[in-house]
CSV table of C-alpha atoms and ligand atoms in Angstrom, one decimal:
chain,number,residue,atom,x,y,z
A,1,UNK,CA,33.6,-24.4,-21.6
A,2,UNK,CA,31.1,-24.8,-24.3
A,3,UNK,CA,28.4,-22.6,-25.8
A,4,UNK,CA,24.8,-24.2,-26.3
A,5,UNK,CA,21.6,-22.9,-27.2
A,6,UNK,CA,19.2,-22.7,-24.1
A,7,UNK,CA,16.9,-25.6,-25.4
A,8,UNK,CA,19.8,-27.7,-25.5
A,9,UNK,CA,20.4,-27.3,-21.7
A,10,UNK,CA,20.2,-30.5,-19.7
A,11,UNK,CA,19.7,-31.0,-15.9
A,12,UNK,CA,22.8,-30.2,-14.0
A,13,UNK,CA,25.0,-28.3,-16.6
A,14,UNK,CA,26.4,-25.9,-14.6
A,15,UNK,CA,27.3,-22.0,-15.7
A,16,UNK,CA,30.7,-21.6,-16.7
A,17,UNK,CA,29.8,-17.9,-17.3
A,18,UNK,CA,27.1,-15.3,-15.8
A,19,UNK,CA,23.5,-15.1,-18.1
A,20,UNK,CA,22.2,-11.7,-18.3
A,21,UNK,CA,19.2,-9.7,-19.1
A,22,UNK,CA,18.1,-7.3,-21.2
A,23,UNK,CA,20.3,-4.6,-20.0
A,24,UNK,CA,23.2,-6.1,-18.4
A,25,UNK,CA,22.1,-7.2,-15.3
A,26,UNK,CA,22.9,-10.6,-14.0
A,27,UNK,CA,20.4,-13.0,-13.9
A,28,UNK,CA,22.1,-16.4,-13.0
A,29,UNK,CA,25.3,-16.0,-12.0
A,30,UNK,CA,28.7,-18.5,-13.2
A,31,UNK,CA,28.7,-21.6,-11.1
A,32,UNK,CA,25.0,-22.5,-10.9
A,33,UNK,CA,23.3,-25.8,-11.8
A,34,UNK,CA,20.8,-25.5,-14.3
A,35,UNK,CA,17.7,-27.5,-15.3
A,36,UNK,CA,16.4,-27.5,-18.8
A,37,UNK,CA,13.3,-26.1,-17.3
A,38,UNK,CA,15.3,-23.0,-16.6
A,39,UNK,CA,16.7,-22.9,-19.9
A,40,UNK,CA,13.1,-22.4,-21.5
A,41,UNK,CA,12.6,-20.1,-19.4
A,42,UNK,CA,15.9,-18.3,-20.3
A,43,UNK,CA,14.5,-18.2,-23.8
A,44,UNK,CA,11.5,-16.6,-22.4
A,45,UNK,CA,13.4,-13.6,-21.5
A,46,UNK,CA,15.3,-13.6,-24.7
A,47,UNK,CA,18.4,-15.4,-24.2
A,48,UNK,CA,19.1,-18.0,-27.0
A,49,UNK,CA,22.6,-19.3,-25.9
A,50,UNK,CA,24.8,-19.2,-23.0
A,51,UNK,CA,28.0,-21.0,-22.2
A,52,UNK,CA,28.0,-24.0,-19.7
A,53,UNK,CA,30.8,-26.0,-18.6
A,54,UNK,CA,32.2,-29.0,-20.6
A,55,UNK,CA,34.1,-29.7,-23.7
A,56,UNK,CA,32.9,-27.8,-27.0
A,57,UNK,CA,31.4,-30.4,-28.8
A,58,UNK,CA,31.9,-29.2,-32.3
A,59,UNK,CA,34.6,-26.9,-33.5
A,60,UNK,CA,32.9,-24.2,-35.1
A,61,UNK,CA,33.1,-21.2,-33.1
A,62,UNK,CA,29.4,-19.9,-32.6
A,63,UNK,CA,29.1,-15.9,-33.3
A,64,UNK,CA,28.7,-13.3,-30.3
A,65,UNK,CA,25.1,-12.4,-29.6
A,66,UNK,CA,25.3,-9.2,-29.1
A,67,UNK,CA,22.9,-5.9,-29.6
A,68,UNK,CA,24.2,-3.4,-31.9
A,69,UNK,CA,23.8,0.3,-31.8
A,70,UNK,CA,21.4,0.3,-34.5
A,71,UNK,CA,19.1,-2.2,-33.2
A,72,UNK,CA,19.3,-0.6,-29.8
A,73,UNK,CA,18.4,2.6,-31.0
A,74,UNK,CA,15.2,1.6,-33.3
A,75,UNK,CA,14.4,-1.1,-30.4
A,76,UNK,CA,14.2,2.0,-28.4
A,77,UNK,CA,12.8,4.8,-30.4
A,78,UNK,CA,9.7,1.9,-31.2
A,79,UNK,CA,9.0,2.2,-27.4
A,80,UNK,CA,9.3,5.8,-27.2
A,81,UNK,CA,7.4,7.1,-30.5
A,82,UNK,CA,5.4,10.1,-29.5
A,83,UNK,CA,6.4,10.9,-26.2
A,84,UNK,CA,10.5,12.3,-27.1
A,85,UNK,CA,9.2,15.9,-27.6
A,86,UNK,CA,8.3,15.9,-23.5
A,87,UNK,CA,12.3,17.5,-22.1
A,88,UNK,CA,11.5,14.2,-19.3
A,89,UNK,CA,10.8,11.7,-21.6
A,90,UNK,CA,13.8,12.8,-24.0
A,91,UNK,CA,16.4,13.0,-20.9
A,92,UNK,CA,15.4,9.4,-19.7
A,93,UNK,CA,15.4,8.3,-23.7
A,94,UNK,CA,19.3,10.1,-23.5
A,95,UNK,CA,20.5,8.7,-20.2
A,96,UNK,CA,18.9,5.0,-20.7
A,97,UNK,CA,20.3,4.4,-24.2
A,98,UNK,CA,23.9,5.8,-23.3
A,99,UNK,CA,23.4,3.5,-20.3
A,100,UNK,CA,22.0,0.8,-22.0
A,101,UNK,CA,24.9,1.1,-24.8
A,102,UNK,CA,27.7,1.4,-22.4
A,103,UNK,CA,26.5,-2.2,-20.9
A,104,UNK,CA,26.3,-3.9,-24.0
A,105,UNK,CA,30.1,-3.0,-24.8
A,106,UNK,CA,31.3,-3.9,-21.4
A,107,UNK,CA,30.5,-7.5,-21.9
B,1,UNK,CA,-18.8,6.0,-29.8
B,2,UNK,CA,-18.6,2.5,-29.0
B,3,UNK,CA,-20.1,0.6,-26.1
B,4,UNK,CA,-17.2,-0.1,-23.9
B,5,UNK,CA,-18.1,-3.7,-22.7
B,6,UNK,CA,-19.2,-4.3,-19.0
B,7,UNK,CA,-16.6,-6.4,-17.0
B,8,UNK,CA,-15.9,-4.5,-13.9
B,9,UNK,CA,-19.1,-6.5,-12.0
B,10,UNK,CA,-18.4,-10.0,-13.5
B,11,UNK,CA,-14.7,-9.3,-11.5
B,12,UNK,CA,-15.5,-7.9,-8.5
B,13,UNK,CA,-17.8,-11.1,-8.4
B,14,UNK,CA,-14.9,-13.7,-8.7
B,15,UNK,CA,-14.3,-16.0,-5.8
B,16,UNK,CA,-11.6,-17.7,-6.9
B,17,UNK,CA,-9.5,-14.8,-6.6
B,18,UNK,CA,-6.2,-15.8,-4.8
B,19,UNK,CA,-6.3,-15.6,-1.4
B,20,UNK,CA,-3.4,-14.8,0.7
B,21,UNK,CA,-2.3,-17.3,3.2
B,22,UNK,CA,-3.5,-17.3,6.8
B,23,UNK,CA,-0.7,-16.8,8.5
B,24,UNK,CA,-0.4,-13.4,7.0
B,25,UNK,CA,-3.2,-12.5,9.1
B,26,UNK,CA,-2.0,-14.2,12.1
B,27,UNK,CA,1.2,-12.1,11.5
B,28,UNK,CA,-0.6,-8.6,11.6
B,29,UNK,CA,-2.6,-10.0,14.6
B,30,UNK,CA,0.9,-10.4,16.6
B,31,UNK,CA,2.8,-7.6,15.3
B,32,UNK,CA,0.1,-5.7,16.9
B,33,UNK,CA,0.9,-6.9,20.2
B,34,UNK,CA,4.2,-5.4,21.9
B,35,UNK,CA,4.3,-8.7,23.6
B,36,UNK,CA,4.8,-10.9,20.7
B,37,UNK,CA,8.3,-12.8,21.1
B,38,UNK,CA,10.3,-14.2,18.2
B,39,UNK,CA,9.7,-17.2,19.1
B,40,UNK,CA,5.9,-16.6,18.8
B,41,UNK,CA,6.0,-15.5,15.2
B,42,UNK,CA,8.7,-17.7,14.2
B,43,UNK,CA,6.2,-20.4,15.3
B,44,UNK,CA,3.4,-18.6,13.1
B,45,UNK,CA,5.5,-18.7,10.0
B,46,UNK,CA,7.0,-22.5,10.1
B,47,UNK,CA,3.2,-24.2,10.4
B,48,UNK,CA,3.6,-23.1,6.7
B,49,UNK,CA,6.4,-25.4,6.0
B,50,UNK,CA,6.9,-24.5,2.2
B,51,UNK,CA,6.3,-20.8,2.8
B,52,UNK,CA,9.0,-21.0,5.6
B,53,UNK,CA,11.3,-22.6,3.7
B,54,UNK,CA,10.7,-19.6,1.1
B,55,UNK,CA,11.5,-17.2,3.5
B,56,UNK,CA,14.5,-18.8,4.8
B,57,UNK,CA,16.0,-18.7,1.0
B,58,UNK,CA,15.1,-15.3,0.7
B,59,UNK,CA,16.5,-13.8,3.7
B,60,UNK,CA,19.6,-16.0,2.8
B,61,UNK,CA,20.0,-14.1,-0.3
B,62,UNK,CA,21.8,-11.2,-1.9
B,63,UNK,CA,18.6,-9.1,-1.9
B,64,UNK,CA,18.3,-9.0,1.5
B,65,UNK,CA,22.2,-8.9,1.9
B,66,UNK,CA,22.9,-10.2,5.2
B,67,UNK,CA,26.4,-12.3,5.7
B,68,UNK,CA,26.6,-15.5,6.9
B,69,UNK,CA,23.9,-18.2,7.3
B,70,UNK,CA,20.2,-17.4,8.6
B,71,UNK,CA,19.3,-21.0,10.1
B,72,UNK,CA,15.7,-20.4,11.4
B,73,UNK,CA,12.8,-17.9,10.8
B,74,UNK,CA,13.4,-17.0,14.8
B,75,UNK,CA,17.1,-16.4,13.8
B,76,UNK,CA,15.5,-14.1,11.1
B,77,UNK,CA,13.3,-12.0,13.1
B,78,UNK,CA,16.3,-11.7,15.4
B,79,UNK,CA,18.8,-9.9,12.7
B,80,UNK,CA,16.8,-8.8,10.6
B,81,UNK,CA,13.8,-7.2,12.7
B,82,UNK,CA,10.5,-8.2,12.4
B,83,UNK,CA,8.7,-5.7,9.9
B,84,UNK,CA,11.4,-7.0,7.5
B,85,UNK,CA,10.6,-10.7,7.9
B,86,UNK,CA,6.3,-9.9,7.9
B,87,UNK,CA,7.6,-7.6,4.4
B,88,UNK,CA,9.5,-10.9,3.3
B,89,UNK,CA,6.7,-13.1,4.3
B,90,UNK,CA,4.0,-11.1,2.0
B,91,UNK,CA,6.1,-10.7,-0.8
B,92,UNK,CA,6.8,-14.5,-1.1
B,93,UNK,CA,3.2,-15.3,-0.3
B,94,UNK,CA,1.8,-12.8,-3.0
B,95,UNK,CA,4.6,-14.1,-5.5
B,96,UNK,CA,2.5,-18.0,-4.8
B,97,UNK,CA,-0.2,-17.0,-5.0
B,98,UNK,CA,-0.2,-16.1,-8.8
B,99,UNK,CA,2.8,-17.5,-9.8
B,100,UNK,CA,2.1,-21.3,-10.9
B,101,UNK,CA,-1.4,-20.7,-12.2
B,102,UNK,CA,-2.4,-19.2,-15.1
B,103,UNK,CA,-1.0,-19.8,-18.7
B,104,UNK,CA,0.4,-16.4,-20.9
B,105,UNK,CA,-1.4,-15.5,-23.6
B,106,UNK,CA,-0.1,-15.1,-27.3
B,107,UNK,CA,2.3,-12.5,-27.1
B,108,UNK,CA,1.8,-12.1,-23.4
B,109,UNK,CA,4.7,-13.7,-21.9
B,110,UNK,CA,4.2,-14.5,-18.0
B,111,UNK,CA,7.8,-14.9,-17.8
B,112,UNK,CA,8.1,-11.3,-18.8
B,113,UNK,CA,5.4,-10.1,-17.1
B,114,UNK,CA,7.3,-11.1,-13.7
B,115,UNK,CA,10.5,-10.0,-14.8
B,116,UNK,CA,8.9,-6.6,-15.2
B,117,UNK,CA,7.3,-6.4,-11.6
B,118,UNK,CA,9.8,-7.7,-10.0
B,119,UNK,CA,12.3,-5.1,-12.1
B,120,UNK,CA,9.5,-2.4,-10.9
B,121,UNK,CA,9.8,-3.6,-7.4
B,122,UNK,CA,13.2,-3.3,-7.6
B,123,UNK,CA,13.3,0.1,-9.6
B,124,UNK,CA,11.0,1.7,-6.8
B,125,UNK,CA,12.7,-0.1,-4.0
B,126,UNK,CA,16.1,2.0,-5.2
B,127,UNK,CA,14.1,5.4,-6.2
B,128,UNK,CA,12.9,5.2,-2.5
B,129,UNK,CA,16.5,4.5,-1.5
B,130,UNK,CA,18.1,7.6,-3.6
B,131,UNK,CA,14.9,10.0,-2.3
B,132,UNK,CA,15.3,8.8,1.6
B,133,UNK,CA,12.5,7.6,2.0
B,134,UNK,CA,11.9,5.1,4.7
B,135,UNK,CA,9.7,2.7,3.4
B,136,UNK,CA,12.2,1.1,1.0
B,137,UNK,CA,10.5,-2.4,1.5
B,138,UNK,CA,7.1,-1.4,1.0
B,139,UNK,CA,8.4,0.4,-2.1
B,140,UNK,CA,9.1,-2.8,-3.4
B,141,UNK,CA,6.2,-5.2,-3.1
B,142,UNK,CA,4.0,-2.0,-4.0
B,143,UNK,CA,6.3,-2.5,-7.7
B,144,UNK,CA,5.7,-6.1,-7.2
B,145,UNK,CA,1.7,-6.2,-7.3
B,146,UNK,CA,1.6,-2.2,-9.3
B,147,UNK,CA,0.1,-4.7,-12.4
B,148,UNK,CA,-1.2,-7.4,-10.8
B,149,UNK,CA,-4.8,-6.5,-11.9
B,150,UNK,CA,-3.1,-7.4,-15.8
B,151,UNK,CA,-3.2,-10.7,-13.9
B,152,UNK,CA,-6.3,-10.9,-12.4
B,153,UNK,CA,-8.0,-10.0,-16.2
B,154,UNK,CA,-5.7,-12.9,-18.3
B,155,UNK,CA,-6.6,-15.3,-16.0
B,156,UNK,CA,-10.5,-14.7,-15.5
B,157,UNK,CA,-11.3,-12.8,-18.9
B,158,UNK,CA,-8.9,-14.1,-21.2
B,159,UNK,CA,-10.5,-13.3,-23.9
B,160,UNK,CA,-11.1,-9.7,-22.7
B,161,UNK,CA,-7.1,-9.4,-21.9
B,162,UNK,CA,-6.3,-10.9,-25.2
B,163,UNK,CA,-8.8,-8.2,-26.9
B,164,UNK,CA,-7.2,-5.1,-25.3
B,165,UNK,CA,-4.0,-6.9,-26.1
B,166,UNK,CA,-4.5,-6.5,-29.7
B,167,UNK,CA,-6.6,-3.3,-29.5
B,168,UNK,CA,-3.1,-1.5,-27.5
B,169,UNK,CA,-1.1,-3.8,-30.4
B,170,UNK,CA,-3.1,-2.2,-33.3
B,171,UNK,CA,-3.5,1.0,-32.4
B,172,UNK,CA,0.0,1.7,-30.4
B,173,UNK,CA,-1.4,3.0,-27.5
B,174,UNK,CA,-0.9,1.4,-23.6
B,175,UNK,CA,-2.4,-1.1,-22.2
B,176,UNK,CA,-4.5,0.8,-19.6
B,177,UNK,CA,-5.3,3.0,-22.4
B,178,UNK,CA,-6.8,0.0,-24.5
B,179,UNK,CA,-8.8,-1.1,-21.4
B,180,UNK,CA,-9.9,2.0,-21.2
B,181,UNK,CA,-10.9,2.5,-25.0
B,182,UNK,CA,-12.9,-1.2,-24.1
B,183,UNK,CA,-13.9,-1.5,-20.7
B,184,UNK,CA,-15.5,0.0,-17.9
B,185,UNK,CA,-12.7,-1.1,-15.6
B,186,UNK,CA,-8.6,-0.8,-16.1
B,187,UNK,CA,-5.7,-3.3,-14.5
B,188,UNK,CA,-5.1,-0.3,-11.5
B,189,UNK,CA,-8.8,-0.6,-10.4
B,190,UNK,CA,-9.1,-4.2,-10.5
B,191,UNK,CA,-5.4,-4.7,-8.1
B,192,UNK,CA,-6.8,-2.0,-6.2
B,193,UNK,CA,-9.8,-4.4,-5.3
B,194,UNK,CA,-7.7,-6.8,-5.0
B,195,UNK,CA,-5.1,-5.3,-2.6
B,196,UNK,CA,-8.1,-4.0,-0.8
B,197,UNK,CA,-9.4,-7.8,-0.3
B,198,UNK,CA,-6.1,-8.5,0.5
B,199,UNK,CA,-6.1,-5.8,3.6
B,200,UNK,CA,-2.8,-4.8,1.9
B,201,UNK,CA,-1.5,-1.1,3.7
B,202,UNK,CA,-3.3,2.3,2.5
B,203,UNK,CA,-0.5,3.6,1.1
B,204,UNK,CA,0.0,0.0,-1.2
B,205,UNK,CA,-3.6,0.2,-2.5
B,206,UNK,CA,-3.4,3.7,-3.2
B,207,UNK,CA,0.3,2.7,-5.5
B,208,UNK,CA,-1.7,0.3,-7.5
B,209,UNK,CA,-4.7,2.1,-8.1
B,210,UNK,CA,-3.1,5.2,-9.0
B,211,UNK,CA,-0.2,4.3,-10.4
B,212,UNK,CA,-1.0,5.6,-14.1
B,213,UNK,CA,-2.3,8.3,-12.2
B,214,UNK,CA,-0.5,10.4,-9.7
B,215,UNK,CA,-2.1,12.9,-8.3
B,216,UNK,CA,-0.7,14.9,-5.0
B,217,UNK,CA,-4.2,15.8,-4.0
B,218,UNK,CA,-4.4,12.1,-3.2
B,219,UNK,CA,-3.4,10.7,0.3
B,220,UNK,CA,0.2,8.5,0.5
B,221,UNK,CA,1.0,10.3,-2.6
B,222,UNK,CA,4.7,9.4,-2.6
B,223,UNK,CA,4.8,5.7,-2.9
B,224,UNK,CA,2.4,6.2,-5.6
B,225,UNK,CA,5.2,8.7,-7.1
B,226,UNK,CA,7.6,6.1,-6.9
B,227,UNK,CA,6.0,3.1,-8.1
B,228,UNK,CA,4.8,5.3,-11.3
B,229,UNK,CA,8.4,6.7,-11.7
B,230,UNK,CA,9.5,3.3,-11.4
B,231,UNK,CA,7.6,1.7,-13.9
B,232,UNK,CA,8.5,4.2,-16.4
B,233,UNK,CA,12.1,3.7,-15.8
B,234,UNK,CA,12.3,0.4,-16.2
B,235,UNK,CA,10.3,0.2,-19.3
B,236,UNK,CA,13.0,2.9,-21.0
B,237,UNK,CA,15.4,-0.3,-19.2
B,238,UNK,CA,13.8,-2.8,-21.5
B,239,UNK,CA,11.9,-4.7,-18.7
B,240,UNK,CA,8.7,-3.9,-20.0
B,241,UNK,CA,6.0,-6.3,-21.2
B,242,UNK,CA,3.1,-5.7,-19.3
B,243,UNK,CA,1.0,-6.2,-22.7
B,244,UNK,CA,2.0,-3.3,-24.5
B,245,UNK,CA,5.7,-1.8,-26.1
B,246,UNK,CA,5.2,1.5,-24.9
B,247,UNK,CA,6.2,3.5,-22.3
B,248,UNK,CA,3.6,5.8,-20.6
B,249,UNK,CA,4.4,9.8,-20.2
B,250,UNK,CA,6.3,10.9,-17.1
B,251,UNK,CA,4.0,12.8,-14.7
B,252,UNK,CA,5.6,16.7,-13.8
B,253,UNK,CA,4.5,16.5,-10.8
B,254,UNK,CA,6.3,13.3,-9.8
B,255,UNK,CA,9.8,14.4,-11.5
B,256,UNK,CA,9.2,17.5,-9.2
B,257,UNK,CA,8.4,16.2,-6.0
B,258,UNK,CA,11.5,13.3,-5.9
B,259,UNK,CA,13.5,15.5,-6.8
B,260,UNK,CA,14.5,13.4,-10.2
B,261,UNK,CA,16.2,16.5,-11.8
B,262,UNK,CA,18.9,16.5,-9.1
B,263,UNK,CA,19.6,12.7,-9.4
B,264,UNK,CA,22.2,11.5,-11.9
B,265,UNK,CA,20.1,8.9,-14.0
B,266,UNK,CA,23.1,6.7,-15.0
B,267,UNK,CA,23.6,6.3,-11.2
B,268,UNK,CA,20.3,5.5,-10.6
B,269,UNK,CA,19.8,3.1,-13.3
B,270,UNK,CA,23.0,1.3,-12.0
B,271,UNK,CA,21.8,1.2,-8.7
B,272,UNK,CA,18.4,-0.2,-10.2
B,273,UNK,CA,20.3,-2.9,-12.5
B,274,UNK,CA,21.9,-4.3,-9.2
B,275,UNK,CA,18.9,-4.3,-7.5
B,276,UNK,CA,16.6,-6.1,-10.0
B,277,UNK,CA,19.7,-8.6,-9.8
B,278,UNK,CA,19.7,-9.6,-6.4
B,279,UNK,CA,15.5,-9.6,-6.6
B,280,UNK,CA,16.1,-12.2,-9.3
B,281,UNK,CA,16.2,-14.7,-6.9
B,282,UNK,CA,12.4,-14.7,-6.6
B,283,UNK,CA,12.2,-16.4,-9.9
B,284,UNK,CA,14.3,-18.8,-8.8
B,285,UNK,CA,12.8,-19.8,-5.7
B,286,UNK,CA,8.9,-20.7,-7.5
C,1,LIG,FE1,0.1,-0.5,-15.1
C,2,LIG,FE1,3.8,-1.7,-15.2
């Protein structure tokens, strides 16, 4: 397996792992041919790498992508400025970052 | 105050809004008729060869969930009953329709755009699912097309879209609160006209126009619920983008009525996160 950057993806890589969205859904699941079309569109929903099959070409380990608590929570509160002091609001602000946080560390 | 700007009559003017395909028509026409054999509408649906083969990958995948291997739209219409395959028929042709044309804007990713309808379909799809009720398929293309008007606007007023683009940017207000600051017309008016051109069902026109909107004075007031429920949820899910980064007050009266206090949210946000999975498959098949 080998991690690349989406606009280095080439017609007919194929996924050695699943890509997922935003919030820890799968998008494209592990075992699918993919076009370099698809991997600008990847980028388009704001995936910068994902891991294909193959040999790693160089030997430095890339870093983790991953979205921290911090960044979840001010990526969140941005969205949600002036409405927290409705009780709705504030429960779906509770329940989708605890959600949200739990599917970032399951991956 | 400022003279909002007059766009609503250049729009409703527009004749190169898309058009649906025929056969859509010819569907409704033979659904209407007790009759109408499989064969017959399986024979409606193939003259469009491309469309056909559309459906055929989209029965044949997870969102519709059915094992083993649908080989023909007749085999389709035989397992999966015809109201699905006319629902699956309509979603694909709606998702053509505007999919290839039209360029994003700065900022205004299509990509995400579709990702968020579809994630809206998909949201109302399982709020209709957990509620019971039975129009869990209409639920969804209703999501699909809520913001379609956002379309309509980028693609014939560009500069207009791209004006309350920055004006909901600046100020940090929504996007149907911008057009509203701007215009004489928002994005649920001009997909109402739209579904309404497109003969879409009451209860779907009523979802897009009134989906910022809810009132239970209005008729087909619970697919309207849902689709404005949905929305929301899927915003606080991070599949927003529908030209702003906010995310639009919960209506009381919608919590209330489906019941939303009794339903564990985690649940439901699972159940929504698999859904918007399998629906991923309509970005695959365009
Ligand atoms: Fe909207
Ligand atoms: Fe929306």
């Amino acid at each position: 397996m080998k991690k690349i950057p989406v606009d280095k993806v080439q017609d007919g890589m194929i996924l050695f792992r699943d890509v997922c969205g935003p919030s820890g859904n799968i998008l494209l699941s592990r075992g699918t041919v993919i076009s370099s079309a698809l991997g600008r569109r990847l980028k388009n929903w704001g995936i910068t790498t994902i891991t294909v099959e193959g040999k790693e070409d160089s030997t430095q380990e890339q870093k983790e992508v991953s979205v921290s608590e911090e960044e979840l929570r001010n990526e969140m509160q941005g969205i949600f400025s002036g409405v927290t002091d409705n009780p709705i609001m504030k429960k779906i602000f509770i329940a989708a970052y605890h959600y949200r946080l739990h599917k970032t560390k399951q991956e | 105050m400022q003279q909002k700007k007059q766009i609503r009559q250049s729009l409703e003017l527009i004749s190169s809004i898309p058009t649906l395909p025929v056969v859509i028509e010819k569907l409704t026409r033979l659904l209407q008729n007790p009759q109408t054999s499989a064969e017959e509408i399986g024979k409606a649906i193939t003259t469009d060869q491309a469309l056909a083969s559309k459906v055929l990958k989209l029965v044949n995948s997870a969102f519709y969930g059915f094992p083993g291997k649908i080989s023909t739209i007749t085999h389709a219409i035989v397992i999966l009953g015809f109201s699905t395959v006319k629902n699956v028929v309509l979603t694909a042709s709606i998702f053509d329709a505007f999919r290839k044309k039209g360029t994003g804007i700065e900022g205004f990713d299509l990509e995400h755009f579709w990702l968020h309808s579809i994630a809206c379909g998909a949201a109302a799809q399982s709020i209709a699912k957990i509620t019971g009720s039975n129009q869990k398929e209409e639920c969804f293309i209703a999501g699909l097309v809520h913001d379609i008007g956002k379309i309509i606007l980028c693609q014939h007023l560009p500069e207009e879209f791209h004006e309350a683009y920055v004006f909901a940017k600046e100020n940090s207000i929504l996007f149907f609160q911008s057009e509203n600051a701007l215009f004489d017309v928002t994005h649920q008016e001009i997909g109402g006209f739209l579904a309404e051109r497109w003969n879409l069902p009451k209860d779907l026109q009523n979802a897009v126009k009134f989906h910022h909107a809810p009132s239970p004075t209005r008729d087909y007031y619970m697919m309207t619920a849902i689709v404005h429920c949905a929305d929301i949820l899927i915003r606080a899910l991070n599949y927003g983008n529908g030209g702003d980064m906010k995310i639009p007050v919960m209506s009381d009266n919608v919590w209330k009525n489906l019941g939303m206090d009794s339903i564990p949210l985690s649940q439901l946000f699972e159940a929504i996160n698999d859904e918007i999975e399998k629906a991923s498959i309509f970005l695959q098949i365009t």
